[in-house]
Coordinates of C-alpha atoms in Angstrom, one line a residue:
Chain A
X21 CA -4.7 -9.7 -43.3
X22 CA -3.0 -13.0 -41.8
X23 CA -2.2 -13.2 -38.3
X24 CA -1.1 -15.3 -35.4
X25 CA -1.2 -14.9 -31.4
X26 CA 0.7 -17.2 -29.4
X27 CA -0.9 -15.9 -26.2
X28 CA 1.7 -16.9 -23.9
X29 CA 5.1 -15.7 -23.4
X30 CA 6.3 -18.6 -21.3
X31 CA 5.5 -21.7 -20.5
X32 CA 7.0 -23.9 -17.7
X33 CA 6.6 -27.8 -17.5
X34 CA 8.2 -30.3 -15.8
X35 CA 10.1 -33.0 -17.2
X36 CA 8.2 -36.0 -18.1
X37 CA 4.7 -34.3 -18.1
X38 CA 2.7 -33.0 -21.3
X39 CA 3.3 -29.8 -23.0
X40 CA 1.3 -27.3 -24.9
X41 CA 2.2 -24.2 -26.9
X42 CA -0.8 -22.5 -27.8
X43 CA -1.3 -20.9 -31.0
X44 CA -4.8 -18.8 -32.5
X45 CA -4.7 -17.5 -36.1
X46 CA -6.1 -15.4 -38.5
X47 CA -6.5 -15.6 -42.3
X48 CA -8.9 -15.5 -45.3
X49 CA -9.6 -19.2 -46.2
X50 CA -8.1 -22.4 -45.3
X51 CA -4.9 -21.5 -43.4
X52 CA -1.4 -23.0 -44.2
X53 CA 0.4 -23.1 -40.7
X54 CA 4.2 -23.9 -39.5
X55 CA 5.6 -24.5 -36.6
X56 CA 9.5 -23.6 -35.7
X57 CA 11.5 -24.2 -32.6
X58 CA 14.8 -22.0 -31.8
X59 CA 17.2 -23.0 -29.8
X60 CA 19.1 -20.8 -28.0
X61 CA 21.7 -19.0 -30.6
X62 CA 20.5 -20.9 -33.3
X63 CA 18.6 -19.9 -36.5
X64 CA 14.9 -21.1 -36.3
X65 CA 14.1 -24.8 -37.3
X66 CA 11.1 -26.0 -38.9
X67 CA 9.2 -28.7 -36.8
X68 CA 6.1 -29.4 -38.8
X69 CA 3.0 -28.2 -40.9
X70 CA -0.5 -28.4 -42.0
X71 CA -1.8 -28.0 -44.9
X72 CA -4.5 -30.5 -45.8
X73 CA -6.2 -34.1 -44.5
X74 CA -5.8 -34.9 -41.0
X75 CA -5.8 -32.2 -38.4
X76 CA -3.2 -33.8 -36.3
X77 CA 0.2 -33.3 -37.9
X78 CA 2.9 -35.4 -36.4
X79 CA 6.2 -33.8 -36.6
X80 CA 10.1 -33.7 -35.6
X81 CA 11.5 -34.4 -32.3
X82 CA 7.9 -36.4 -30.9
X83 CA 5.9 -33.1 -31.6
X84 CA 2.7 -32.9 -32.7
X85 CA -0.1 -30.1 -33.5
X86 CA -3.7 -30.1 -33.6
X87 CA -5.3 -28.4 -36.3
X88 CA -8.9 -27.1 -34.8
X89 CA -10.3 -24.7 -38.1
X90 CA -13.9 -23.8 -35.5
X91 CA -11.6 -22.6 -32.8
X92 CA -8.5 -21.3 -35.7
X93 CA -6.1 -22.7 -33.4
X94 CA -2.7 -25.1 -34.0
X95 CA -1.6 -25.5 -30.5
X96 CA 1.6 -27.5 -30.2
X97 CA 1.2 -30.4 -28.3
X98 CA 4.1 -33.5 -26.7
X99 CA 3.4 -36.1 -24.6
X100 CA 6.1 -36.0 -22.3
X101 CA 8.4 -33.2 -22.1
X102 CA 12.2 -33.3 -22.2
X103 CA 14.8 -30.9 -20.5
X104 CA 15.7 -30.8 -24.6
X105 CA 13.1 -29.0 -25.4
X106 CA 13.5 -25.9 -23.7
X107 CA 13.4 -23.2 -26.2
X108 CA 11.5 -20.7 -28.1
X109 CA 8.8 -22.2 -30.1
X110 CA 7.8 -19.5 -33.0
X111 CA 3.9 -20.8 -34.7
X112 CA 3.1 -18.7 -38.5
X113 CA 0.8 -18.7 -41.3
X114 CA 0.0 -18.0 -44.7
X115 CA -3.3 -17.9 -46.5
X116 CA -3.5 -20.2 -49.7
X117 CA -4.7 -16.9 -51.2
X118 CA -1.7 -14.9 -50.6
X119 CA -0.2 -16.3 -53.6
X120 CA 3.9 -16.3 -52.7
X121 CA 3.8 -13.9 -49.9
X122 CA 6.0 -14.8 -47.0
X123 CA 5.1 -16.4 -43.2
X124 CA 3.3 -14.2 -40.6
X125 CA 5.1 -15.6 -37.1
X126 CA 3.9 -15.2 -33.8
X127 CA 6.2 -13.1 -31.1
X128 CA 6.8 -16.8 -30.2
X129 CA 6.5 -18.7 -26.6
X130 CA 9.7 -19.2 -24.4
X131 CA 9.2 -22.9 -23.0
X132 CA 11.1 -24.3 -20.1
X133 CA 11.3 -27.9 -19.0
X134 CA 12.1 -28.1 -15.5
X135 CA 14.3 -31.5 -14.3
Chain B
X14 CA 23.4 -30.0 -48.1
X15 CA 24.9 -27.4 -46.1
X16 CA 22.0 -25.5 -45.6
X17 CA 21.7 -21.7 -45.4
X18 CA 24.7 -20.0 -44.7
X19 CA 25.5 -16.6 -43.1
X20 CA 28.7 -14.5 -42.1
X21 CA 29.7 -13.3 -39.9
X22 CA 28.1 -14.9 -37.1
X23 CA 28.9 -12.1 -35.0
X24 CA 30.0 -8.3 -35.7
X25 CA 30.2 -5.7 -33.5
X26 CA 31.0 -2.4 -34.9
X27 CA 30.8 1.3 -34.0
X28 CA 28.0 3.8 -34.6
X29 CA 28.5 5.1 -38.1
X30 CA 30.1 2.4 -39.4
X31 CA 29.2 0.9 -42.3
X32 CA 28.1 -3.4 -41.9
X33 CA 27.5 -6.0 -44.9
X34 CA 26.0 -9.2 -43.6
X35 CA 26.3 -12.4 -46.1
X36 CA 23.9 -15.1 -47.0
X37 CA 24.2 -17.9 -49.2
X38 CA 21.0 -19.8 -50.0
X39 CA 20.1 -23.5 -49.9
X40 CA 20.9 -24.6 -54.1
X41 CA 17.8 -24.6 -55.7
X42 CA 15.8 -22.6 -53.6
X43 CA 13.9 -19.7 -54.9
X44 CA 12.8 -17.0 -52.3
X45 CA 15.0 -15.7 -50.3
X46 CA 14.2 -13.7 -47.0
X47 CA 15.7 -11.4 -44.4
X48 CA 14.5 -11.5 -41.0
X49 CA 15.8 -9.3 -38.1
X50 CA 14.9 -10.9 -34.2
X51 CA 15.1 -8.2 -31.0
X52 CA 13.7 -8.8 -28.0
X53 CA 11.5 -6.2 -28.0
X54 CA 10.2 -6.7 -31.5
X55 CA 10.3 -10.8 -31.9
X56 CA 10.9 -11.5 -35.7
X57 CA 10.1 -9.1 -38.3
X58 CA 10.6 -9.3 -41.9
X59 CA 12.7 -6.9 -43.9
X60 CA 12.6 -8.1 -47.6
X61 CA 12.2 -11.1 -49.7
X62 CA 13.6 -11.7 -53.4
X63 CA 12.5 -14.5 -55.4
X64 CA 14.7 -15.1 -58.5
X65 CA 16.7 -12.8 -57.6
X66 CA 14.3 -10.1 -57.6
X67 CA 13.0 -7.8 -54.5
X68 CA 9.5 -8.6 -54.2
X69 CA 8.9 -6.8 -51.0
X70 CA 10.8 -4.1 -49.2
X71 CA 8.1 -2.6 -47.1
X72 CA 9.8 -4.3 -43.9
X73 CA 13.2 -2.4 -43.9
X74 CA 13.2 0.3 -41.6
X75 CA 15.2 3.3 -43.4
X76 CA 17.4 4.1 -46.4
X77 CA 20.4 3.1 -44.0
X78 CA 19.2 -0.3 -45.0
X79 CA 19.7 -2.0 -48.4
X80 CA 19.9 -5.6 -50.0
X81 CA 21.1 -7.3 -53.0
X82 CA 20.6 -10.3 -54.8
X83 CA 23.4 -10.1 -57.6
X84 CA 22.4 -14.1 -58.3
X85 CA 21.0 -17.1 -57.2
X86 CA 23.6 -18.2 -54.6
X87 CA 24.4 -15.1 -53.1
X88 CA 22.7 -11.7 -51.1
X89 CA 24.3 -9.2 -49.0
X90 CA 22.1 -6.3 -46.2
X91 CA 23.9 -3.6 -45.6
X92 CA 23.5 -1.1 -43.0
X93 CA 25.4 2.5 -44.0
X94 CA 25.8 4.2 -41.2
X95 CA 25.2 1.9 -38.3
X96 CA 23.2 2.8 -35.3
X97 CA 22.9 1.4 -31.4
X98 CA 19.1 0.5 -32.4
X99 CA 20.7 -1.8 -35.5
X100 CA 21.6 -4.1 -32.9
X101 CA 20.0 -7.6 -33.3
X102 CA 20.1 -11.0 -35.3
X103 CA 19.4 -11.1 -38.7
X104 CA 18.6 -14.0 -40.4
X105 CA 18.4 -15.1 -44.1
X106 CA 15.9 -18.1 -44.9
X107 CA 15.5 -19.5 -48.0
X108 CA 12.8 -21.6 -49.4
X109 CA 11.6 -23.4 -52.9
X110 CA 8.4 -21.9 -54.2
X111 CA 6.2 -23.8 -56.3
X112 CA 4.4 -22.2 -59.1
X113 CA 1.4 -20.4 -57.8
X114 CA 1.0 -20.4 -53.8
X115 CA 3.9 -22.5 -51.9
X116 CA 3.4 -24.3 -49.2
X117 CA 7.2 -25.1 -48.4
X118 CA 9.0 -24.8 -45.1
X119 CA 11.6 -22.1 -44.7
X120 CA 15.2 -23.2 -43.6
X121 CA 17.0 -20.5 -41.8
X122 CA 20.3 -19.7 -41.4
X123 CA 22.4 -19.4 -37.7
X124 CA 21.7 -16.0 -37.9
X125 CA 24.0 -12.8 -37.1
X126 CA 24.6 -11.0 -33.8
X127 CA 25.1 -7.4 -34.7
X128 CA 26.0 -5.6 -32.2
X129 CA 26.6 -1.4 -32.9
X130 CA 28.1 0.4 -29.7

């Protein structure tokens, strides 16, 4: 069975300093992994995947994740945070075997940039 | 594109009513997918059609629950008779699936606040 743990619920960084958004998976061969970003009353946005090649993806908004298939992680990763970022930041996977099934999502990480 | 579209963005209704919640897919796009988001529970899945077709109901919590997919641009989840625990967004995300395993992003809709008193 696929599954993801985001092991932290919240995660406070100031402004201007460099953010991470952990994420662990699980899943029967080479993993397909999102990441999403919800903003407070909005629906969820898609910031970026992986799926093959390099295992850092570059993706919207100056955010970038770091594919590590010995440690199954795809933490979430931004040089220098902005007070803009503060939301919810939802990681999810599928297996490449699981034919059409649908995205397993992590409880999600509440991150708050502090001015 | 307009994206995914949902009505209404907020209800709130009394216990034992009876709620439809709209959704209206990204043109062209496949699967389709109801999500419902609590606090307590994060973001679980209640069913996904593709073509039209329910693929996967496993996710909706009783027979008060029910979806439709009466074609490609259009799905309704109804809740008949409400409850207090109903309360929560639901979402609808669509996606285009390749043939085989897809690898496609989901695009969700603004979601709506349910609220059941």
């Amino acid at each position: 069975a696929q599954s993801v743990a985001q092991p932290e619920d919240q995660v406070n960084v100031a402004e201007g300093n460099p953010l991470t958004v952990k994420c662990t998976y699980s899943v029967s061969g080479n993993p397909y992994l999102f990441w999403y970003v919800q903003y407070p009353n909005r629906g969820l946005q898609f910031l970026l995947k992986y799926i093959t090649g390099d295992n850092l993806v570059k993706g919207s908004y100056g955010f970038e994740a770091e594919f590590n298939k010995s440690q199954t992680s795809f933490h979430l990763k931004k040089p220098s945070a902005l007070v803009s970022d503060s939301a919810l930041y939802f990681c999810a996977v599928r297996g490449p075997l699981s034919g059409n099934t649908p995205l397993v999502f992590g409880k999600g990480t509440r991150l708050s940039v502090i001015a | 594109d307009a994206g995914v579209i949902q009505s209404p963005r907020h209800e709130v209704t009394e216990m034992g009513q009876e709620v439809t919640l709209r959704c209206k897919p990204i043109s062209g796009h496949d699967y389709l997918f109801w999500y419902r988001q609590t606090m307590m529970r994060g973001l679980e899945l209640l069913i996904y059609f593709n073509n039209n077709v329910p693929i996967d109901d496993s996710g909706m919590p009783e027979d008060r629950f029910s979806a439709k997919m009466p074609n490609a641009s259009f799905s309704t989840l109804k809740i008949q008779p409400s409850e207090p625990r109903d309360s929560a967004v639901y979402f609808c995300a669509s996606l285009v699936g390749t043939s085989g395993t897809n690898t496609g992003e989901l695009f969700f809709g603004e979601g709506s606040r349910l609220t059941v008193l």
